[in-house]
JSON list of C-alpha atoms in Angstrom, two decimals:
[
{"chain": "E", "resi": 1, "resn": "GLY", "atom": "CA", "xyz": [13.69, -8.83, -7.05]},
{"chain": "E", "resi": 2, "resn": "ASP", "atom": "CA", "xyz": [11.06, -6.54, -7.85]},
{"chain": "E", "resi": 3, "resn": "SER", "atom": "CA", "xyz": [11.47, -2.90, -7.23]},
{"chain": "E", "resi": 4, "resn": "VAL", "atom": "CA", "xyz": [9.51, 0.14, -7.82]},
{"chain": "E", "resi": 5, "resn": "THR", "atom": "CA", "xyz": [11.42, 3.59, -7.78]},
{"chain": "E", "resi": 6, "resn": "GLN", "atom": "CA", "xyz": [9.61, 7.34, -7.78]},
{"chain": "E", "resi": 7, "resn": "MET", "atom": "CA", "xyz": [10.88, 10.46, -8.19]},
{"chain": "E", "resi": 8, "resn": "GLU", "atom": "CA", "xyz": [11.78, 12.45, -5.02]},
{"chain": "E", "resi": 9, "resn": "GLY", "atom": "CA", "xyz": [9.41, 14.41, -3.30]},
{"chain": "E", "resi": 10, "resn": "PRO", "atom": "CA", "xyz": [7.72, 16.42, -1.95]},
{"chain": "E", "resi": 11, "resn": "VAL", "atom": "CA", "xyz": [5.70, 18.07, -4.71]},
{"chain": "E", "resi": 12, "resn": "THR", "atom": "CA", "xyz": [3.74, 21.46, -4.43]},
{"chain": "E", "resi": 13, "resn": "LEU", "atom": "CA", "xyz": [1.56, 22.86, -6.99]},
{"chain": "E", "resi": 14, "resn": "SER", "atom": "CA", "xyz": [-1.05, 25.78, -7.54]},
{"chain": "E", "resi": 15, "resn": "GLU", "atom": "CA", "xyz": [-4.54, 24.48, -8.22]},
{"chain": "E", "resi": 16, "resn": "GLU", "atom": "CA", "xyz": [-5.06, 23.88, -11.84]},
{"chain": "E", "resi": 17, "resn": "ALA", "atom": "CA", "xyz": [-1.44, 23.23, -12.41]},
{"chain": "E", "resi": 18, "resn": "PHE", "atom": "CA", "xyz": [-0.60, 20.29, -14.69]},
{"chain": "E", "resi": 19, "resn": "LEU", "atom": "CA", "xyz": [0.75, 17.29, -12.65]},
{"chain": "E", "resi": 20, "resn": "THR", "atom": "CA", "xyz": [3.53, 14.72, -13.38]},
{"chain": "E", "resi": 21, "resn": "ILE", "atom": "CA", "xyz": [4.59, 11.98, -10.97]},
{"chain": "E", "resi": 22, "resn": "ASN", "atom": "CA", "xyz": [7.38, 9.38, -12.50]},
{"chain": "E", "resi": 23, "resn": "CYS", "atom": "CA", "xyz": [7.42, 5.96, -11.72]},
{"chain": "E", "resi": 24, "resn": "THR", "atom": "CA", "xyz": [9.94, 3.39, -13.34]},
{"chain": "E", "resi": 25, "resn": "TYR", "atom": "CA", "xyz": [10.11, -0.54, -12.21]},
{"chain": "E", "resi": 26, "resn": "THR", "atom": "CA", "xyz": [12.09, -3.38, -12.43]},
{"chain": "E", "resi": 27, "resn": "ALA", "atom": "CA", "xyz": [10.63, -6.83, -12.62]},
{"chain": "E", "resi": 28, "resn": "THR", "atom": "CA", "xyz": [10.86, -10.29, -14.24]},
{"chain": "E", "resi": 29, "resn": "GLY", "atom": "CA", "xyz": [8.30, -11.00, -16.56]},
{"chain": "E", "resi": 30, "resn": "TYR", "atom": "CA", "xyz": [4.74, -8.59, -16.85]},
{"chain": "E", "resi": 31, "resn": "PRO", "atom": "CA", "xyz": [4.10, -7.07, -14.07]},
{"chain": "E", "resi": 32, "resn": "SER", "atom": "CA", "xyz": [0.80, -5.35, -13.08]},
{"chain": "E", "resi": 33, "resn": "LEU", "atom": "CA", "xyz": [1.04, -1.81, -12.39]},
{"chain": "E", "resi": 34, "resn": "PHE", "atom": "CA", "xyz": [-0.86, 0.37, -10.03]},
{"chain": "E", "resi": 35, "resn": "TRP", "atom": "CA", "xyz": [-0.91, 3.71, -8.50]},
{"chain": "E", "resi": 36, "resn": "TYR", "atom": "CA", "xyz": [-2.52, 4.37, -4.84]},
{"chain": "E", "resi": 37, "resn": "VAL", "atom": "CA", "xyz": [-3.49, 7.61, -3.22]},
{"chain": "E", "resi": 38, "resn": "GLN", "atom": "CA", "xyz": [-3.27, 8.16, 0.56]},
{"chain": "E", "resi": 39, "resn": "TYR", "atom": "CA", "xyz": [-5.32, 10.97, 1.75]},
{"chain": "E", "resi": 40, "resn": "PRO", "atom": "CA", "xyz": [-4.21, 12.35, 5.58]},
{"chain": "E", "resi": 41, "resn": "GLY", "atom": "CA", "xyz": [-5.14, 10.07, 7.95]},
{"chain": "E", "resi": 42, "resn": "GLU", "atom": "CA", "xyz": [-6.08, 7.37, 6.17]},
{"chain": "E", "resi": 43, "resn": "GLY", "atom": "CA", "xyz": [-5.30, 3.84, 4.53]},
{"chain": "E", "resi": 44, "resn": "LEU", "atom": "CA", "xyz": [-4.78, 3.69, 1.05]},
{"chain": "E", "resi": 45, "resn": "GLN", "atom": "CA", "xyz": [-6.80, 3.59, -1.81]},
{"chain": "E", "resi": 46, "resn": "LEU", "atom": "CA", "xyz": [-6.57, 2.09, -5.51]},
{"chain": "E", "resi": 47, "resn": "LEU", "atom": "CA", "xyz": [-6.64, 4.95, -7.68]},
{"chain": "E", "resi": 48, "resn": "LEU", "atom": "CA", "xyz": [-6.02, 3.41, -11.18]},
{"chain": "E", "resi": 49, "resn": "LYS", "atom": "CA", "xyz": [-4.04, 0.26, -12.67]},
{"chain": "E", "resi": 50, "resn": "ALA", "atom": "CA", "xyz": [-2.98, -1.23, -15.86]},
{"chain": "E", "resi": 51, "resn": "THR", "atom": "CA", "xyz": [-2.47, -4.94, -16.49]},
{"chain": "E", "resi": 52, "resn": "LYS", "atom": "CA", "xyz": [-0.59, -5.11, -19.55]},
{"chain": "E", "resi": 53, "resn": "ALA", "atom": "CA", "xyz": [1.66, -3.07, -21.85]},
{"chain": "E", "resi": 54, "resn": "ASP", "atom": "CA", "xyz": [0.09, -0.06, -23.33]},
{"chain": "E", "resi": 55, "resn": "ASP", "atom": "CA", "xyz": [-2.68, -0.05, -21.29]},
{"chain": "E", "resi": 56, "resn": "LYS", "atom": "CA", "xyz": [-3.70, 3.47, -19.76]},
{"chain": "E", "resi": 57, "resn": "GLY", "atom": "CA", "xyz": [-5.58, 3.36, -16.75]},
{"chain": "E", "resi": 58, "resn": "SER", "atom": "CA", "xyz": [-7.62, 6.46, -15.29]},
{"chain": "E", "resi": 59, "resn": "ASN", "atom": "CA", "xyz": [-9.53, 7.60, -12.80]},
{"chain": "E", "resi": 60, "resn": "LYS", "atom": "CA", "xyz": [-10.76, 11.11, -11.15]},
{"chain": "E", "resi": 61, "resn": "GLY", "atom": "CA", "xyz": [-8.90, 12.67, -14.13]},
{"chain": "E", "resi": 62, "resn": "PHE", "atom": "CA", "xyz": [-5.37, 11.06, -13.24]},
{"chain": "E", "resi": 63, "resn": "GLU", "atom": "CA", "xyz": [-3.81, 8.81, -16.20]},
{"chain": "E", "resi": 64, "resn": "ALA", "atom": "CA", "xyz": [-0.93, 6.51, -16.65]},
{"chain": "E", "resi": 65, "resn": "THR", "atom": "CA", "xyz": [0.24, 4.52, -19.42]},
{"chain": "E", "resi": 66, "resn": "TYR", "atom": "CA", "xyz": [2.01, 1.15, -18.94]},
{"chain": "E", "resi": 67, "resn": "ARG", "atom": "CA", "xyz": [5.21, 1.45, -20.98]},
{"chain": "E", "resi": 68, "resn": "LYS", "atom": "CA", "xyz": [7.01, -1.37, -21.20]},
{"chain": "E", "resi": 69, "resn": "GLU", "atom": "CA", "xyz": [10.05, -0.47, -23.32]},
{"chain": "E", "resi": 70, "resn": "THR", "atom": "CA", "xyz": [10.57, 2.18, -20.85]},
{"chain": "E", "resi": 71, "resn": "THR", "atom": "CA", "xyz": [9.82, 0.10, -17.77]},
{"chain": "E", "resi": 72, "resn": "SER", "atom": "CA", "xyz": [7.41, 3.20, -16.99]},
{"chain": "E", "resi": 73, "resn": "PHE", "atom": "CA", "xyz": [3.97, 4.10, -15.23]},
{"chain": "E", "resi": 74, "resn": "HIS", "atom": "CA", "xyz": [3.95, 7.89, -14.99]},
{"chain": "E", "resi": 75, "resn": "LEU", "atom": "CA", "xyz": [0.92, 9.62, -13.37]},
{"chain": "E", "resi": 76, "resn": "GLU", "atom": "CA", "xyz": [-0.40, 12.60, -15.15]},
{"chain": "E", "resi": 77, "resn": "LYS", "atom": "CA", "xyz": [-3.47, 15.00, -14.50]},
{"chain": "E", "resi": 78, "resn": "GLY", "atom": "CA", "xyz": [-4.07, 17.95, -16.34]},
{"chain": "E", "resi": 79, "resn": "SER", "atom": "CA", "xyz": [-5.45, 20.19, -13.59]},
{"chain": "E", "resi": 80, "resn": "VAL", "atom": "CA", "xyz": [-4.98, 19.66, -10.01]},
{"chain": "E", "resi": 81, "resn": "GLN", "atom": "CA", "xyz": [-7.24, 20.29, -7.31]},
{"chain": "E", "resi": 82, "resn": "VAL", "atom": "CA", "xyz": [-6.48, 21.58, -3.54]},
{"chain": "E", "resi": 83, "resn": "SER", "atom": "CA", "xyz": [-8.77, 17.82, -2.48]},
{"chain": "E", "resi": 84, "resn": "ASP", "atom": "CA", "xyz": [-5.70, 15.85, -4.61]},
{"chain": "E", "resi": 85, "resn": "SER", "atom": "CA", "xyz": [-3.57, 16.59, -1.86]},
{"chain": "E", "resi": 86, "resn": "ALA", "atom": "CA", "xyz": [-2.32, 13.46, -0.71]},
{"chain": "E", "resi": 87, "resn": "VAL", "atom": "CA", "xyz": [0.41, 10.89, -0.73]},
{"chain": "E", "resi": 88, "resn": "TYR", "atom": "CA", "xyz": [0.81, 9.07, -3.97]},
{"chain": "E", "resi": 89, "resn": "PHE", "atom": "CA", "xyz": [2.25, 5.30, -4.49]},
{"chain": "E", "resi": 90, "resn": "CYS", "atom": "CA", "xyz": [3.39, 3.44, -7.24]},
{"chain": "E", "resi": 91, "resn": "ALA", "atom": "CA", "xyz": [3.33, -0.46, -7.22]},
{"chain": "E", "resi": 92, "resn": "LEU", "atom": "CA", "xyz": [3.46, -3.57, -8.94]},
{"chain": "E", "resi": 93, "resn": "THR", "atom": "CA", "xyz": [2.37, -7.28, -8.66]},
{"chain": "E", "resi": 94, "resn": "ALA", "atom": "CA", "xyz": [4.01, -9.81, -10.54]},
{"chain": "E", "resi": 95, "resn": "THR", "atom": "CA", "xyz": [1.76, -12.35, -11.92]},
{"chain": "E", "resi": 96, "resn": "GLY", "atom": "CA", "xyz": [0.08, -15.26, -10.21]},
{"chain": "E", "resi": 97, "resn": "ALA", "atom": "CA", "xyz": [-2.87, -15.08, -7.59]},
{"chain": "E", "resi": 98, "resn": "ASN", "atom": "CA", "xyz": [-0.31, -14.88, -4.79]},
{"chain": "E", "resi": 99, "resn": "SER", "atom": "CA", "xyz": [1.95, -12.21, -5.66]},
{"chain": "E", "resi": 100, "resn": "LYS", "atom": "CA", "xyz": [2.69, -9.50, -3.42]},
{"chain": "E", "resi": 101, "resn": "LEU", "atom": "CA", "xyz": [2.74, -5.62, -4.28]},
{"chain": "E", "resi": 102, "resn": "THR", "atom": "CA", "xyz": [5.77, -3.91, -4.04]},
{"chain": "E", "resi": 103, "resn": "PHE", "atom": "CA", "xyz": [5.37, -0.27, -3.43]},
{"chain": "E", "resi": 104, "resn": "GLY", "atom": "CA", "xyz": [7.81, 2.82, -4.29]},
{"chain": "E", "resi": 105, "resn": "LYS", "atom": "CA", "xyz": [8.41, 5.00, -1.23]},
{"chain": "E", "resi": 106, "resn": "GLY", "atom": "CA", "xyz": [5.66, 7.40, -2.16]},
{"chain": "E", "resi": 107, "resn": "ILE", "atom": "CA", "xyz": [5.53, 11.03, -2.68]},
{"chain": "E", "resi": 108, "resn": "THR", "atom": "CA", "xyz": [3.76, 13.75, -0.92]},
{"chain": "E", "resi": 109, "resn": "LEU", "atom": "CA", "xyz": [1.78, 16.20, -3.34]},
{"chain": "E", "resi": 110, "resn": "SER", "atom": "CA", "xyz": [0.25, 19.39, -1.91]},
{"chain": "E", "resi": 111, "resn": "VAL", "atom": "CA", "xyz": [-2.21, 21.79, -4.10]},
{"chain": "E", "resi": 112, "resn": "ARG", "atom": "CA", "xyz": [-2.25, 25.41, -2.83]},
{"chain": "E", "resi": 113, "resn": "PRO", "atom": "CA", "xyz": [-5.40, 27.59, -3.71]},
{"chain": "K", "resi": 1, "resn": "SER", "atom": "CA", "xyz": [-19.50, -6.72, -0.46]},
{"chain": "K", "resi": 2, "resn": "GLN", "atom": "CA", "xyz": [-16.12, -6.62, 1.18]},
{"chain": "K", "resi": 3, "resn": "THR", "atom": "CA", "xyz": [-14.67, -4.88, 3.87]},
{"chain": "K", "resi": 4, "resn": "ILE", "atom": "CA", "xyz": [-11.99, -4.57, 5.86]},
{"chain": "K", "resi": 5, "resn": "HIS", "atom": "CA", "xyz": [-11.56, -3.70, 9.59]},
{"chain": "K", "resi": 6, "resn": "GLN", "atom": "CA", "xyz": [-8.57, -2.91, 11.47]},
{"chain": "K", "resi": 7, "resn": "TRP", "atom": "CA", "xyz": [-8.41, -1.72, 15.13]},
{"chain": "K", "resi": 8, "resn": "PRO", "atom": "CA", "xyz": [-6.91, -0.13, 17.16]},
{"chain": "K", "resi": 9, "resn": "ALA", "atom": "CA", "xyz": [-6.70, 3.16, 14.93]},
{"chain": "K", "resi": 10, "resn": "THR", "atom": "CA", "xyz": [-3.96, 4.73, 17.42]},
{"chain": "K", "resi": 11, "resn": "LEU", "atom": "CA", "xyz": [-2.22, 3.51, 20.20]},
{"chain": "K", "resi": 12, "resn": "VAL", "atom": "CA", "xyz": [0.75, 4.44, 22.54]},
{"chain": "K", "resi": 13, "resn": "GLN", "atom": "CA", "xyz": [2.78, 1.97, 24.27]},
{"chain": "K", "resi": 14, "resn": "PRO", "atom": "CA", "xyz": [5.63, 2.14, 26.30]},
{"chain": "K", "resi": 15, "resn": "VAL", "atom": "CA", "xyz": [8.91, 0.47, 25.08]},
{"chain": "K", "resi": 16, "resn": "GLY", "atom": "CA", "xyz": [9.48, -3.36, 26.02]},
{"chain": "K", "resi": 17, "resn": "SER", "atom": "CA", "xyz": [5.51, -3.84, 26.32]},
{"chain": "K", "resi": 18, "resn": "PRO", "atom": "CA", "xyz": [3.44, -6.08, 24.00]},
{"chain": "K", "resi": 19, "resn": "LEU", "atom": "CA", "xyz": [1.47, -5.72, 20.64]},
{"chain": "K", "resi": 20, "resn": "SER", "atom": "CA", "xyz": [-1.25, -7.07, 19.11]},
{"chain": "K", "resi": 21, "resn": "LEU", "atom": "CA", "xyz": [-3.04, -5.54, 16.12]},
{"chain": "K", "resi": 22, "resn": "GLU", "atom": "CA", "xyz": [-5.80, -7.31, 14.77]},
{"chain": "K", "resi": 23, "resn": "CYS", "atom": "CA", "xyz": [-7.38, -7.29, 11.37]},
{"chain": "K", "resi": 24, "resn": "THR", "atom": "CA", "xyz": [-10.53, -8.96, 9.62]},
{"chain": "K", "resi": 25, "resn": "VAL", "atom": "CA", "xyz": [-11.90, -9.20, 6.28]},
{"chain": "K", "resi": 26, "resn": "GLU", "atom": "CA", "xyz": [-15.66, -9.55, 5.62]},
{"chain": "K", "resi": 27, "resn": "GLY", "atom": "CA", "xyz": [-17.23, -10.89, 2.56]},
{"chain": "K", "resi": 28, "resn": "THR", "atom": "CA", "xyz": [-15.09, -13.05, 0.86]},
{"chain": "K", "resi": 29, "resn": "SER", "atom": "CA", "xyz": [-13.31, -16.36, 1.59]},
{"chain": "K", "resi": 30, "resn": "ASN", "atom": "CA", "xyz": [-9.40, -17.39, 1.62]},
{"chain": "K", "resi": 31, "resn": "PRO", "atom": "CA", "xyz": [-8.11, -14.00, 0.91]},
{"chain": "K", "resi": 32, "resn": "ASN", "atom": "CA", "xyz": [-4.53, -13.02, 0.44]},
{"chain": "K", "resi": 33, "resn": "LEU", "atom": "CA", "xyz": [-3.28, -11.00, 3.87]},
{"chain": "K", "resi": 34, "resn": "TYR", "atom": "CA", "xyz": [-0.73, -8.40, 4.31]},
{"chain": "K", "resi": 35, "resn": "TRP", "atom": "CA", "xyz": [0.57, -6.57, 7.12]},
{"chain": "K", "resi": 36, "resn": "TYR", "atom": "CA", "xyz": [2.71, -3.22, 5.80]},
{"chain": "K", "resi": 37, "resn": "ARG", "atom": "CA", "xyz": [4.29, -0.73, 8.00]},
{"chain": "K", "resi": 38, "resn": "GLN", "atom": "CA", "xyz": [4.68, 2.97, 6.66]},
{"chain": "K", "resi": 39, "resn": "ALA", "atom": "CA", "xyz": [7.47, 4.81, 8.69]},
{"chain": "K", "resi": 40, "resn": "ALA", "atom": "CA", "xyz": [7.92, 8.65, 8.37]},
{"chain": "K", "resi": 41, "resn": "GLY", "atom": "CA", "xyz": [9.67, 9.36, 5.14]},
{"chain": "K", "resi": 42, "resn": "ARG", "atom": "CA", "xyz": [10.30, 5.72, 4.06]},
{"chain": "K", "resi": 43, "resn": "GLY", "atom": "CA", "xyz": [7.35, 4.61, 2.22]},
{"chain": "K", "resi": 44, "resn": "LEU", "atom": "CA", "xyz": [5.74, 1.12, 2.53]},
{"chain": "K", "resi": 45, "resn": "GLN", "atom": "CA", "xyz": [7.77, -1.60, 3.80]},
{"chain": "K", "resi": 46, "resn": "LEU", "atom": "CA", "xyz": [5.62, -5.30, 3.62]},
{"chain": "K", "resi": 47, "resn": "LEU", "atom": "CA", "xyz": [6.39, -6.85, 6.56]},
{"chain": "K", "resi": 48, "resn": "PHE", "atom": "CA", "xyz": [4.16, -10.06, 6.47]},
{"chain": "K", "resi": 49, "resn": "TYR", "atom": "CA", "xyz": [1.91, -12.13, 4.19]},
{"chain": "K", "resi": 50, "resn": "SER", "atom": "CA", "xyz": [-0.48, -14.86, 4.25]},
{"chain": "K", "resi": 51, "resn": "VAL", "atom": "CA", "xyz": [-1.95, -17.10, 1.32]},
{"chain": "K", "resi": 52, "resn": "GLY", "atom": "CA", "xyz": [-3.98, -19.35, 3.87]},
{"chain": "K", "resi": 53, "resn": "ILE", "atom": "CA", "xyz": [-4.45, -20.25, 7.75]},
{"chain": "K", "resi": 54, "resn": "GLY", "atom": "CA", "xyz": [-1.53, -20.96, 9.58]},
{"chain": "K", "resi": 55, "resn": "GLN", "atom": "CA", "xyz": [0.97, -19.82, 6.38]},
{"chain": "K", "resi": 56, "resn": "ILE", "atom": "CA", "xyz": [2.78, -16.72, 7.30]},
{"chain": "K", "resi": 57, "resn": "SER", "atom": "CA", "xyz": [5.99, -15.14, 5.23]},
{"chain": "K", "resi": 58, "resn": "SER", "atom": "CA", "xyz": [8.20, -12.72, 6.72]},
{"chain": "K", "resi": 59, "resn": "GLU", "atom": "CA", "xyz": [9.75, -10.04, 4.52]},
{"chain": "K", "resi": 60, "resn": "VAL", "atom": "CA", "xyz": [12.17, -8.86, 7.02]},
{"chain": "K", "resi": 61, "resn": "PRO", "atom": "CA", "xyz": [13.72, -9.99, 10.14]},
{"chain": "K", "resi": 62, "resn": "GLN", "atom": "CA", "xyz": [12.36, -7.91, 12.94]},
{"chain": "K", "resi": 63, "resn": "ASN", "atom": "CA", "xyz": [11.13, -8.02, 15.95]},
{"chain": "K", "resi": 64, "resn": "LEU", "atom": "CA", "xyz": [7.44, -8.44, 15.00]},
{"chain": "K", "resi": 65, "resn": "SER", "atom": "CA", "xyz": [5.19, -11.52, 14.31]},
{"chain": "K", "resi": 66, "resn": "ALA", "atom": "CA", "xyz": [1.81, -12.37, 12.65]},
{"chain": "K", "resi": 67, "resn": "SER", "atom": "CA", "xyz": [-0.32, -15.01, 13.13]},
{"chain": "K", "resi": 68, "resn": "ARG", "atom": "CA", "xyz": [-3.60, -16.33, 10.94]},
{"chain": "K", "resi": 69, "resn": "PRO", "atom": "CA", "xyz": [-5.75, -18.18, 13.18]},
{"chain": "K", "resi": 70, "resn": "GLN", "atom": "CA", "xyz": [-8.77, -18.08, 11.27]},
{"chain": "K", "resi": 71, "resn": "ASP", "atom": "CA", "xyz": [-9.32, -17.40, 7.55]},
{"chain": "K", "resi": 72, "resn": "ARG", "atom": "CA", "xyz": [-9.98, -13.93, 7.75]},
{"chain": "K", "resi": 73, "resn": "GLN", "atom": "CA", "xyz": [-8.23, -12.57, 10.57]},
{"chain": "K", "resi": 74, "resn": "PHE", "atom": "CA", "xyz": [-4.60, -11.16, 10.84]},
{"chain": "K", "resi": 75, "resn": "ILE", "atom": "CA", "xyz": [-2.69, -10.68, 13.65]},
{"chain": "K", "resi": 76, "resn": "LEU", "atom": "CA", "xyz": [0.47, -8.60, 13.96]},
{"chain": "K", "resi": 77, "resn": "SER", "atom": "CA", "xyz": [2.32, -8.93, 17.49]},
{"chain": "K", "resi": 78, "resn": "SER", "atom": "CA", "xyz": [5.53, -7.88, 19.19]},
{"chain": "K", "resi": 79, "resn": "LYS", "atom": "CA", "xyz": [6.75, -9.43, 22.83]},
{"chain": "K", "resi": 80, "resn": "LYS", "atom": "CA", "xyz": [8.58, -6.12, 23.68]},
{"chain": "K", "resi": 81, "resn": "LEU", "atom": "CA", "xyz": [8.39, -3.31, 21.53]},
{"chain": "K", "resi": 82, "resn": "LEU", "atom": "CA", "xyz": [11.08, -1.21, 20.49]},
{"chain": "K", "resi": 83, "resn": "LEU", "atom": "CA", "xyz": [11.24, 2.89, 19.91]},
{"chain": "K", "resi": 84, "resn": "SER", "atom": "CA", "xyz": [11.76, 1.80, 16.08]},
{"chain": "K", "resi": 85, "resn": "ASP", "atom": "CA", "xyz": [8.65, -0.08, 15.88]},
{"chain": "K", "resi": 86, "resn": "SER", "atom": "CA", "xyz": [6.79, 3.16, 15.72]},
{"chain": "K", "resi": 87, "resn": "GLY", "atom": "CA", "xyz": [5.15, 4.10, 12.71]},
{"chain": "K", "resi": 88, "resn": "PHE", "atom": "CA", "xyz": [1.75, 3.16, 10.79]},
{"chain": "K", "resi": 89, "resn": "TYR", "atom": "CA", "xyz": [0.74, 0.00, 10.28]},
{"chain": "K", "resi": 90, "resn": "LEU", "atom": "CA", "xyz": [-1.72, -1.12, 7.39]},
{"chain": "K", "resi": 91, "resn": "CYS", "atom": "CA", "xyz": [-3.70, -4.45, 6.92]},
{"chain": "K", "resi": 92, "resn": "ALA", "atom": "CA", "xyz": [-4.47, -5.25, 3.48]},
{"chain": "K", "resi": 93, "resn": "TRP", "atom": "CA", "xyz": [-5.96, -8.01, 1.60]},
{"chain": "K", "resi": 94, "resn": "SER", "atom": "CA", "xyz": [-6.38, -9.26, -2.11]},
{"chain": "K", "resi": 95, "resn": "GLU", "atom": "CA", "xyz": [-8.52, -12.39, -3.63]},
{"chain": "K", "resi": 96, "resn": "GLY", "atom": "CA", "xyz": [-6.58, -14.72, -5.84]},
{"chain": "K", "resi": 97, "resn": "GLY", "atom": "CA", "xyz": [-7.36, -14.26, -9.24]},
{"chain": "K", "resi": 98, "resn": "ARG", "atom": "CA", "xyz": [-7.98, -10.62, -8.64]},
{"chain": "K", "resi": 99, "resn": "ILE", "atom": "CA", "xyz": [-4.61, -8.48, -8.68]},
{"chain": "K", "resi": 100, "resn": "GLU", "atom": "CA", "xyz": [-5.48, -5.26, -6.50]},
{"chain": "K", "resi": 101, "resn": "ALA", "atom": "CA", "xyz": [-5.33, -5.12, -2.84]},
{"chain": "K", "resi": 102, "resn": "PHE", "atom": "CA", "xyz": [-7.60, -3.21, -0.80]},
{"chain": "K", "resi": 103, "resn": "PHE", "atom": "CA", "xyz": [-6.60, -1.31, 2.74]},
{"chain": "K", "resi": 104, "resn": "GLY", "atom": "CA", "xyz": [-8.06, -1.09, 6.25]},
{"chain": "K", "resi": 105, "resn": "GLN", "atom": "CA", "xyz": [-7.36, 2.69, 7.71]},
{"chain": "K", "resi": 106, "resn": "GLY", "atom": "CA", "xyz": [-4.26, 1.94, 9.51]},
{"chain": "K", "resi": 107, "resn": "THR", "atom": "CA", "xyz": [-2.94, 1.85, 13.04]},
{"chain": "K", "resi": 108, "resn": "ARG", "atom": "CA", "xyz": [-0.75, 4.87, 14.16]},
{"chain": "K", "resi": 109, "resn": "LEU", "atom": "CA", "xyz": [1.63, 2.97, 16.77]},
{"chain": "K", "resi": 110, "resn": "THR", "atom": "CA", "xyz": [3.90, 5.33, 19.32]},
{"chain": "K", "resi": 111, "resn": "VAL", "atom": "CA", "xyz": [6.34, 3.53, 21.28]},
{"chain": "K", "resi": 112, "resn": "VAL", "atom": "CA", "xyz": [7.44, 6.00, 23.94]}
]
């Protein structure tokens, strides 16, 4: 079945540091890929997405590129802020209107001032 | 615009008591609906999903059940809660033809 693997956490960075959060996936066909963010005490929000190979999703300074050859969708940000502290989830959904989201375990990011 | 409501926000229940969590979606019709559980340190686990009224798929055998009595209403229930049912429960919806899902604010359930 489909699966998503995220790097182990938590991750602690200083403000303005560079961020990379690794995500790899296993799926048949051509899934769509997502990053969701969960701020403390809240539900999940879609951060960015990519629907086909080589697509780059971007939002709020975050970027991720759909790499089919390495089955990866790593999240990057050039300069993190304290307000980026949250839990980040990588997810995929297979093609088809009734497909369900499959999530990775999530990783907690803490950014120090 | 579409909105999703999930309640209650927090709940403390004794072991063996029943559970009912409700989720409703506004501004769309025939959404796909989902219940996820987020246990501490274990990520998001899909519990149930529904593609239509009365159509429920269960992803993991457990002490919980789900029902969809109306098109935009999704209910998570249990007859007798266990300690292991504690966690953060999230309802979500997606629309056919759109791939992303939208989440409610979640319910923090503590079984004592």
